[in-house]
Amino acid sequence: MLMLLNTPYALSLSRSLASSSFPSPPTRRLLSISSTFALPPPRFPHSSLVSSRVSPSFRTQASAATSTMGDAPDVGMDAVQRRLMFEDECILVDESDNVVGHESKYNCHLWEKILTGKMLHRAFSVFLFNTKYELLLQQRSATKVTFPLVWTNTCCSHPLYRESELISENHLGVRNAAQRKLLDELGIPAEDVPVDQFVPLSRMLYKAPSDGKWGEHELDYLLFIVRDVNVHPNPDEVAEAKYVNRDQLKELLRKADAGEDGLKLSPWFRLVVDNFLFKWWDHVEKGTLKEVSDMETIHKL
């Protein structure tokens, strides 16, 4: 027991101690991962049964109190997705794919703005096959603003309004963007997917709502590539990734159509599946993809 005598010094010390505040020790945050991969994630080009799952505990969370964007719209949005929505500038195009301007990813995906007809923007969809001719699919993260937790093709995103991704010659800008996003979303190193290995097969124009607030209106470049790659999914972008063969994809389609297990497919992926994918898959296996490339046509679906 500590006793203080009733002296001027003791009283002064007592008042000083009573008015002092001591910081609490910092709280240590623990991260965990749930994955069918052993760590570090292995190379998995040769099995249709391999999948990668990521735990939501890895996802960065944001709050209005700590946001650097103050009172900007949608302060409750996941921090990573919010940054991308406000900082990324999409390439606005007309229906002939001529560049007409640029706009934030946020505005490009607001359904009320899409309905004005002024938010059509350039996009790409990558279909990556391993050397067993299995297609790599991903399930979008739960924190994605548009189409969360839907299954889709390997990678779907946008070239940005920047010099390296505006190059029109040989569609190099879109290829550069595809290489960038495969790294961002799936951790696939650039050396695994050289830009000259992407085969642009066609373009399609489509519009699709996500929910009452968000949607898509895109002129989408369809890029195919056959490579064995290292995959390390980014949990802010991808909930799960797996290879499928034709029969396994058909089973996914059946489940989606039947509403089993809450399984949903992205609208752009379903358009490609229904109109192109299986006939192009034949050319993937034959090594004749370039024979069916048609970049002059823009399919309005």
Coordinates of N, CA, C and O in Angstrom, one line a residue, residues 120-240:
L120 N -20.5 4.9 -71.3 CA -19.9 3.7 -71.9 C -18.4 3.8 -71.8 O -17.8 4.9 -72.2
H121 N -17.7 2.8 -71.4 CA -16.3 2.8 -71.1 C -15.7 1.5 -71.6 O -16.3 0.5 -71.7
R122 N -14.4 1.6 -71.9 CA -13.6 0.4 -72.4 C -13.3 -0.5 -71.2 O -13.0 -0.1 -70.1
A123 N -13.4 -1.8 -71.5 CA -13.1 -2.8 -70.5 C -12.4 -4.0 -71.2 O -12.2 -4.0 -72.4
F124 N -12.0 -5.0 -70.4 CA -11.4 -6.2 -71.0 C -11.8 -7.4 -70.1 O -12.1 -7.2 -68.9
S125 N -11.9 -8.5 -70.7 CA -12.1 -9.8 -70.0 C -11.1 -10.8 -70.5 O -11.0 -11.1 -71.7
V126 N -10.3 -11.3 -69.5 CA -9.2 -12.3 -69.8 C -9.7 -13.7 -69.5 O -10.4 -13.9 -68.5
F127 N -9.4 -14.6 -70.5 CA -9.7 -16.0 -70.3 C -8.4 -16.7 -70.4 O -7.8 -16.8 -71.5
L128 N -7.9 -17.1 -69.2 CA -6.6 -17.8 -69.2 C -6.8 -19.3 -69.0 O -7.4 -19.7 -68.1
F129 N -6.1 -20.0 -69.9 CA -6.1 -21.5 -69.9 C -4.7 -22.0 -69.5 O -3.7 -21.4 -69.9
N130 N -4.7 -23.1 -68.7 CA -3.4 -23.7 -68.5 C -3.1 -24.7 -69.7 O -3.9 -24.8 -70.6
T131 N -2.0 -25.4 -69.7 CA -1.6 -26.3 -70.8 C -2.4 -27.6 -70.8 O -2.2 -28.4 -71.7
K132 N -3.3 -27.8 -69.8 CA -4.3 -28.9 -69.9 C -5.6 -28.4 -70.5 O -6.6 -29.1 -70.5
Y133 N -5.6 -27.1 -70.9 CA -6.7 -26.4 -71.5 C -7.9 -26.3 -70.6 O -9.0 -26.4 -71.0
E134 N -7.6 -26.1 -69.3 CA -8.6 -25.8 -68.3 C -8.6 -24.3 -68.1 O -7.6 -23.6 -68.1
L135 N -9.8 -23.7 -67.9 CA -10.0 -22.3 -67.8 C -10.0 -21.9 -66.3 O -10.6 -22.5 -65.5
L136 N -9.2 -20.8 -66.0 CA -9.1 -20.3 -64.7 C -10.3 -19.3 -64.4 O -10.4 -18.4 -65.2
L137 N -11.1 -19.7 -63.4 CA -12.2 -18.8 -63.0 C -11.9 -18.2 -61.7 O -11.1 -18.7 -60.9
Q138 N -12.6 -17.1 -61.4 CA -12.5 -16.5 -60.1 C -13.9 -16.1 -59.6 O -14.8 -15.9 -60.4
Q139 N -14.1 -16.2 -58.3 CA -15.3 -15.7 -57.6 C -14.9 -14.3 -57.1 O -13.9 -14.1 -56.3
R140 N -15.6 -13.3 -57.5 CA -15.3 -11.9 -57.0 C -15.5 -11.8 -55.5 O -16.4 -12.4 -54.9
S141 N -14.7 -10.9 -54.9 CA -14.7 -10.7 -53.5 C -16.0 -10.2 -53.0 O -16.7 -9.5 -53.8
A142 N -16.3 -10.4 -51.8 CA -17.6 -9.9 -51.2 C -17.6 -8.4 -51.0 O -18.6 -7.8 -50.9
T143 N -16.4 -7.8 -51.1 CA -16.3 -6.3 -50.9 C -16.3 -5.6 -52.2 O -16.3 -4.4 -52.3
K144 N -16.4 -6.3 -53.4 CA -16.5 -5.7 -54.7 C -17.9 -4.9 -54.7 O -18.9 -5.3 -54.2
V145 N -17.8 -3.7 -55.3 CA -19.0 -2.8 -55.3 C -20.0 -3.3 -56.3 O -21.2 -3.4 -56.0
T146 N -19.5 -3.8 -57.5 CA -20.5 -4.3 -58.4 C -20.3 -5.9 -58.5 O -19.2 -6.4 -58.5
F147 N -21.4 -6.5 -58.5 CA -21.4 -8.0 -58.7 C -20.5 -8.7 -57.7 O -19.7 -9.6 -58.1
P148 N -20.7 -8.5 -56.4 CA -19.9 -9.2 -55.4 C -20.3 -10.7 -55.4 O -21.4 -11.1 -55.5
L149 N -19.3 -11.5 -55.2 CA -19.4 -13.0 -55.0 C -19.9 -13.7 -56.2 O -20.3 -14.9 -56.1
V150 N -20.0 -13.1 -57.4 CA -20.4 -13.8 -58.5 C -19.1 -14.5 -59.1 O -18.0 -14.0 -59.0
W151 N -19.4 -15.6 -59.8 CA -18.3 -16.3 -60.5 C -18.1 -15.7 -61.9 O -19.1 -15.4 -62.6
T152 N -16.9 -15.7 -62.4 CA -16.7 -15.0 -63.7 C -15.4 -15.6 -64.3 O -14.7 -16.5 -63.7
N153 N -15.0 -15.1 -65.4 CA -13.8 -15.5 -66.1 C -12.6 -15.0 -65.3 O -12.7 -14.4 -64.2
T154 N -11.4 -15.3 -65.8 CA -10.1 -15.2 -65.1 C -10.0 -13.8 -64.5 O -9.6 -13.6 -63.3
C155 N -10.2 -12.8 -65.3 CA -10.0 -11.4 -64.8 C -10.8 -10.4 -65.7 O -10.8 -10.6 -66.9
C156 N -11.5 -9.5 -65.0 CA -12.4 -8.5 -65.7 C -12.1 -7.2 -65.1 O -12.3 -7.0 -63.9
S157 N -11.7 -6.2 -66.0 CA -11.4 -4.9 -65.4 C -11.4 -3.9 -66.6 O -12.0 -4.1 -67.6
H158 N -10.7 -2.8 -66.3 CA -10.7 -1.6 -67.3 C -9.3 -1.1 -67.6 O -8.5 -1.0 -66.6
P159 N -9.0 -0.9 -68.8 CA -7.8 0.0 -69.0 C -8.1 1.4 -68.5 O -9.2 1.8 -68.6
L160 N -7.1 2.0 -68.0 CA -7.2 3.3 -67.4 C -6.8 4.4 -68.4 O -6.1 4.2 -69.3
Y161 N -7.2 5.6 -68.0 CA -6.9 6.8 -68.9 C -5.5 7.2 -68.5 O -5.3 8.2 -67.8
R162 N -4.6 6.5 -69.0 CA -3.1 6.7 -68.9 C -2.4 6.3 -70.2 O -2.9 5.5 -70.9
E163 N -1.3 6.9 -70.4 CA -0.6 6.7 -71.7 C -0.4 5.3 -72.1 O -0.7 4.9 -73.2
S164 N 0.1 4.5 -71.1 CA 0.4 3.1 -71.4 C -0.8 2.2 -71.7 O -0.6 1.2 -72.4
E165 N -2.0 2.7 -71.3 CA -3.2 1.9 -71.5 C -4.1 2.5 -72.6 O -5.2 2.0 -72.8
L166 N -3.6 3.5 -73.2 CA -4.4 4.2 -74.3 C -3.8 3.8 -75.7 O -4.3 4.2 -76.7
I167 N -2.7 3.0 -75.7 CA -2.0 2.7 -77.0 C -3.0 1.8 -77.8 O -3.4 0.7 -77.4
S168 N -3.3 2.3 -79.0 CA -4.2 1.6 -79.8 C -3.6 0.5 -80.7 O -4.2 -0.5 -81.1
E169 N -2.3 0.7 -81.1 CA -1.6 -0.2 -82.0 C -1.6 -1.6 -81.4 O -1.1 -1.8 -80.3
N170 N -2.1 -2.5 -82.2 CA -2.1 -3.9 -81.8 C -2.8 -4.1 -80.4 O -2.6 -5.1 -79.7
H171 N -3.7 -3.2 -80.1 CA -4.5 -3.2 -78.8 C -3.5 -3.3 -77.6 O -3.9 -3.9 -76.6
L172 N -2.4 -2.7 -77.7 CA -1.3 -2.8 -76.7 C -1.8 -2.2 -75.4 O -1.5 -2.7 -74.3
G173 N -2.5 -1.1 -75.4 CA -3.0 -0.5 -74.2 C -3.9 -1.5 -73.3 O -3.7 -1.6 -72.1
V174 N -4.8 -2.2 -74.0 CA -5.6 -3.1 -73.3 C -4.8 -4.3 -72.8 O -5.0 -4.8 -71.7
R175 N -3.9 -4.7 -73.6 CA -3.0 -5.9 -73.1 C -2.2 -5.4 -71.9 O -2.0 -6.2 -71.0
N176 N -1.7 -4.2 -71.9 CA -0.9 -3.7 -70.7 C -1.8 -3.7 -69.5 O -1.4 -4.1 -68.4
A177 N -3.0 -3.3 -69.7 CA -4.0 -3.2 -68.6 C -4.3 -4.6 -68.0 O -4.4 -4.9 -66.8
A178 N -4.4 -5.6 -69.0 CA -4.7 -7.0 -68.6 C -3.5 -7.5 -67.7 O -3.8 -8.2 -66.7
Q179 N -2.3 -7.3 -68.2 CA -1.2 -7.8 -67.4 C -1.1 -7.1 -66.0 O -0.9 -7.8 -65.0
R180 N -1.4 -5.8 -65.9 CA -1.4 -5.1 -64.6 C -2.5 -5.8 -63.7 O -2.2 -6.0 -62.5
K181 N -3.7 -6.0 -64.2 CA -4.8 -6.5 -63.3 C -4.6 -7.9 -63.0 O -5.1 -8.4 -61.9
L182 N -4.0 -8.7 -63.8 CA -3.8 -10.1 -63.4 C -2.8 -10.2 -62.2 O -3.0 -11.1 -61.3
L183 N -1.9 -9.3 -62.2 CA -1.0 -9.2 -61.0 C -1.8 -8.6 -59.8 O -1.8 -9.2 -58.7
D184 N -2.6 -7.6 -60.0 CA -3.4 -7.0 -58.9 C -4.4 -7.9 -58.3 O -4.5 -8.0 -57.0
E185 N -5.1 -8.7 -59.1 CA -6.2 -9.5 -58.6 C -5.7 -10.9 -58.2 O -6.2 -11.4 -57.2
L186 N -4.9 -11.5 -59.0 CA -4.6 -12.9 -58.8 C -3.1 -13.1 -58.5 O -2.7 -14.3 -58.4
G187 N -2.3 -12.1 -58.4 CA -0.9 -12.2 -58.1 C -0.1 -12.9 -59.1 O 1.0 -13.5 -58.8
I188 N -0.6 -12.9 -60.4 CA 0.2 -13.5 -61.5 C 1.3 -12.6 -61.9 O 1.0 -11.5 -62.4
P189 N 2.5 -13.0 -61.8 CA 3.6 -12.1 -62.2 C 3.6 -11.8 -63.7 O 3.2 -12.6 -64.5
A190 N 4.1 -10.6 -64.0 CA 4.1 -10.1 -65.4 C 4.8 -11.1 -66.3 O 4.4 -11.3 -67.5
E191 N 5.9 -11.7 -65.8 CA 6.7 -12.6 -66.7 C 5.9 -13.8 -67.0 O 6.2 -14.5 -68.0
D192 N 4.9 -14.2 -66.2 CA 4.1 -15.3 -66.6 C 3.1 -15.0 -67.7 O 2.5 -16.0 -68.3
V193 N 2.8 -13.8 -67.9 CA 1.8 -13.4 -68.9 C 2.3 -12.3 -69.8 O 1.8 -11.1 -69.7
P194 N 3.3 -12.5 -70.6 CA 3.8 -11.5 -71.5 C 2.7 -10.9 -72.3 O 1.8 -11.6 -72.8
V195 N 2.8 -9.6 -72.6 CA 1.7 -8.9 -73.3 C 1.5 -9.4 -74.7 O 0.4 -9.4 -75.2
D196 N 2.6 -9.9 -75.3 CA 2.5 -10.4 -76.7 C 1.8 -11.7 -76.8 O 1.6 -12.2 -77.9
Q197 N 1.5 -12.4 -75.6 CA 0.9 -13.7 -75.6 C -0.6 -13.6 -75.5 O -1.3 -14.6 -75.7
F198 N -1.2 -12.4 -75.2 CA -2.6 -12.2 -75.2 C -3.1 -12.2 -76.7 O -2.6 -11.5 -77.5
V199 N -4.2 -13.0 -76.9 CA -4.8 -13.0 -78.3 C -6.1 -12.3 -78.2 O -7.1 -12.8 -77.6
P200 N -6.2 -11.1 -78.7 CA -7.6 -10.4 -78.7 C -8.4 -11.1 -79.8 O -8.1 -11.2 -80.9
L201 N -9.6 -11.6 -79.3 CA -10.5 -12.4 -80.2 C -11.6 -11.5 -80.8 O -12.0 -11.7 -81.9
S202 N -12.2 -10.6 -79.9 CA -13.3 -9.8 -80.4 C -13.6 -8.7 -79.4 O -12.9 -8.7 -78.3
R203 N -14.6 -8.0 -79.7 CA -15.1 -6.9 -78.8 C -16.7 -7.1 -78.7 O -17.3 -7.5 -79.6
M204 N -17.2 -6.8 -77.5 CA -18.6 -6.8 -77.3 C -19.1 -5.6 -76.5 O -18.3 -5.1 -75.7
L205 N -20.3 -5.1 -76.8 CA -20.9 -4.0 -76.1 C -22.1 -4.5 -75.4 O -23.0 -5.1 -76.0
Y206 N -22.2 -4.3 -74.1 CA -23.3 -4.7 -73.3 C -23.6 -3.8 -72.2 O -22.8 -2.9 -71.8
K207 N -24.8 -3.9 -71.6 CA -25.2 -3.1 -70.5 C -25.9 -4.0 -69.5 O -26.7 -4.9 -69.9
A208 N -25.6 -3.9 -68.2 CA -26.2 -4.8 -67.2 C -26.3 -4.1 -65.9 O -25.3 -3.6 -65.4
P209 N -27.4 -4.2 -65.2 CA -27.5 -3.7 -63.8 C -27.0 -4.7 -62.8 O -27.0 -5.9 -63.0
S210 N -26.4 -4.2 -61.7 CA -25.9 -5.0 -60.7 C -26.9 -5.1 -59.5 O -27.3 -6.2 -59.1
D211 N -27.4 -3.9 -59.1 CA -28.4 -3.8 -58.1 C -29.1 -2.5 -58.4 O -29.0 -2.0 -59.5
G212 N -29.8 -2.0 -57.5 CA -30.6 -0.7 -57.8 C -29.7 0.5 -58.0 O -30.1 1.5 -58.6
K213 N -28.4 0.4 -57.5 CA -27.5 1.6 -57.6 C -26.4 1.4 -58.6 O -26.0 2.4 -59.3
W214 N -25.9 0.2 -58.8 CA -24.7 0.0 -59.6 C -25.0 -0.8 -60.9 O -26.0 -1.5 -60.9
G215 N -24.1 -0.7 -61.9 CA -24.2 -1.5 -63.1 C -23.0 -1.4 -64.0 O -22.0 -0.8 -63.6
E216 N -23.1 -1.9 -65.2 CA -22.1 -1.9 -66.1 C -22.6 -1.4 -67.5 O -23.7 -1.8 -67.9
H217 N -21.8 -0.7 -68.2 CA -22.0 -0.3 -69.6 C -20.7 -0.3 -70.3 O -20.0 0.7 -70.1
E218 N -20.3 -1.4 -70.9 CA -18.9 -1.6 -71.3 C -18.8 -2.0 -72.8 O -19.6 -2.7 -73.3
L219 N -17.7 -1.5 -73.3 CA -17.2 -2.1 -74.6 C -16.0 -2.9 -74.3 O -14.9 -2.4 -73.9
D220 N -16.2 -4.2 -74.3 CA -15.3 -5.2 -73.6 C -14.5 -5.9 -74.7 O -15.0 -6.6 -75.6
Y221 N -13.1 -5.9 -74.4 CA -12.2 -6.6 -75.3 C -12.0 -8.0 -74.7 O -11.8 -8.2 -73.5
L222 N -12.2 -9.0 -75.5 CA -12.1 -10.4 -75.1 C -10.7 -11.0 -75.4 O -10.3 -11.1 -76.6
L223 N -9.9 -11.2 -74.4 CA -8.5 -11.6 -74.5 C -8.3 -13.0 -74.0 O -8.6 -13.4 -72.9
F224 N -7.7 -13.9 -74.9 CA -7.4 -15.3 -74.5 C -5.9 -15.4 -74.4 O -5.1 -14.8 -75.2
I225 N -5.5 -16.3 -73.5 CA -4.1 -16.6 -73.3 C -4.0 -18.0 -72.8 O -4.8 -18.5 -72.0
V226 N -3.0 -18.8 -73.2 CA -2.7 -20.1 -72.8 C -1.3 -20.1 -72.1 O -0.3 -20.0 -72.8
R227 N -1.3 -20.2 -70.8 CA 0.0 -20.2 -70.1 C -0.2 -20.9 -68.7 O -1.3 -20.9 -68.1
D228 N 0.9 -21.6 -68.3 CA 0.9 -22.1 -66.9 C 1.5 -21.0 -66.0 O 2.6 -20.5 -66.3
V229 N 0.7 -20.6 -65.0 CA 1.1 -19.4 -64.2 C 1.1 -19.7 -62.7 O 0.5 -20.7 -62.3
N230 N 1.7 -18.9 -62.0 CA 1.6 -18.9 -60.5 C 0.5 -18.0 -60.1 O 0.3 -16.9 -60.6
V231 N -0.4 -18.5 -59.2 CA -1.6 -17.7 -58.8 C -1.5 -17.5 -57.3 O -1.4 -18.5 -56.5
H232 N -1.7 -16.2 -56.9 CA -1.7 -15.8 -55.5 C -2.8 -14.8 -55.3 O -2.6 -13.6 -55.4
P233 N -4.1 -15.3 -55.1 CA -5.2 -14.4 -55.1 C -5.1 -13.3 -54.1 O -4.7 -13.5 -53.0
N234 N -5.5 -12.1 -54.5 CA -5.6 -10.9 -53.6 C -7.0 -10.9 -53.0 O -8.0 -10.8 -53.7
P235 N -7.1 -11.0 -51.7 CA -8.4 -11.2 -51.0 C -9.3 -9.9 -51.1 O -10.5 -10.0 -51.0
D236 N -8.7 -8.8 -51.4 CA -9.5 -7.6 -51.7 C -10.3 -7.7 -53.0 O -11.2 -6.9 -53.2
E237 N -9.9 -8.6 -53.9 CA -10.4 -8.7 -55.2 C -11.1 -10.0 -55.5 O -12.1 -10.1 -56.2
V238 N -10.6 -11.1 -54.9 CA -11.0 -12.4 -55.3 C -11.3 -13.3 -54.0 O -10.5 -13.3 -53.1
A239 N -12.5 -13.9 -54.0 CA -12.8 -14.8 -52.9 C -12.3 -16.2 -53.1 O -11.9 -16.9 -52.2
E240 N -12.3 -16.6 -54.4 CA -11.8 -18.0 -54.7 C -11.4 -18.0 -56.1 O -11.9 -17.3 -57.0

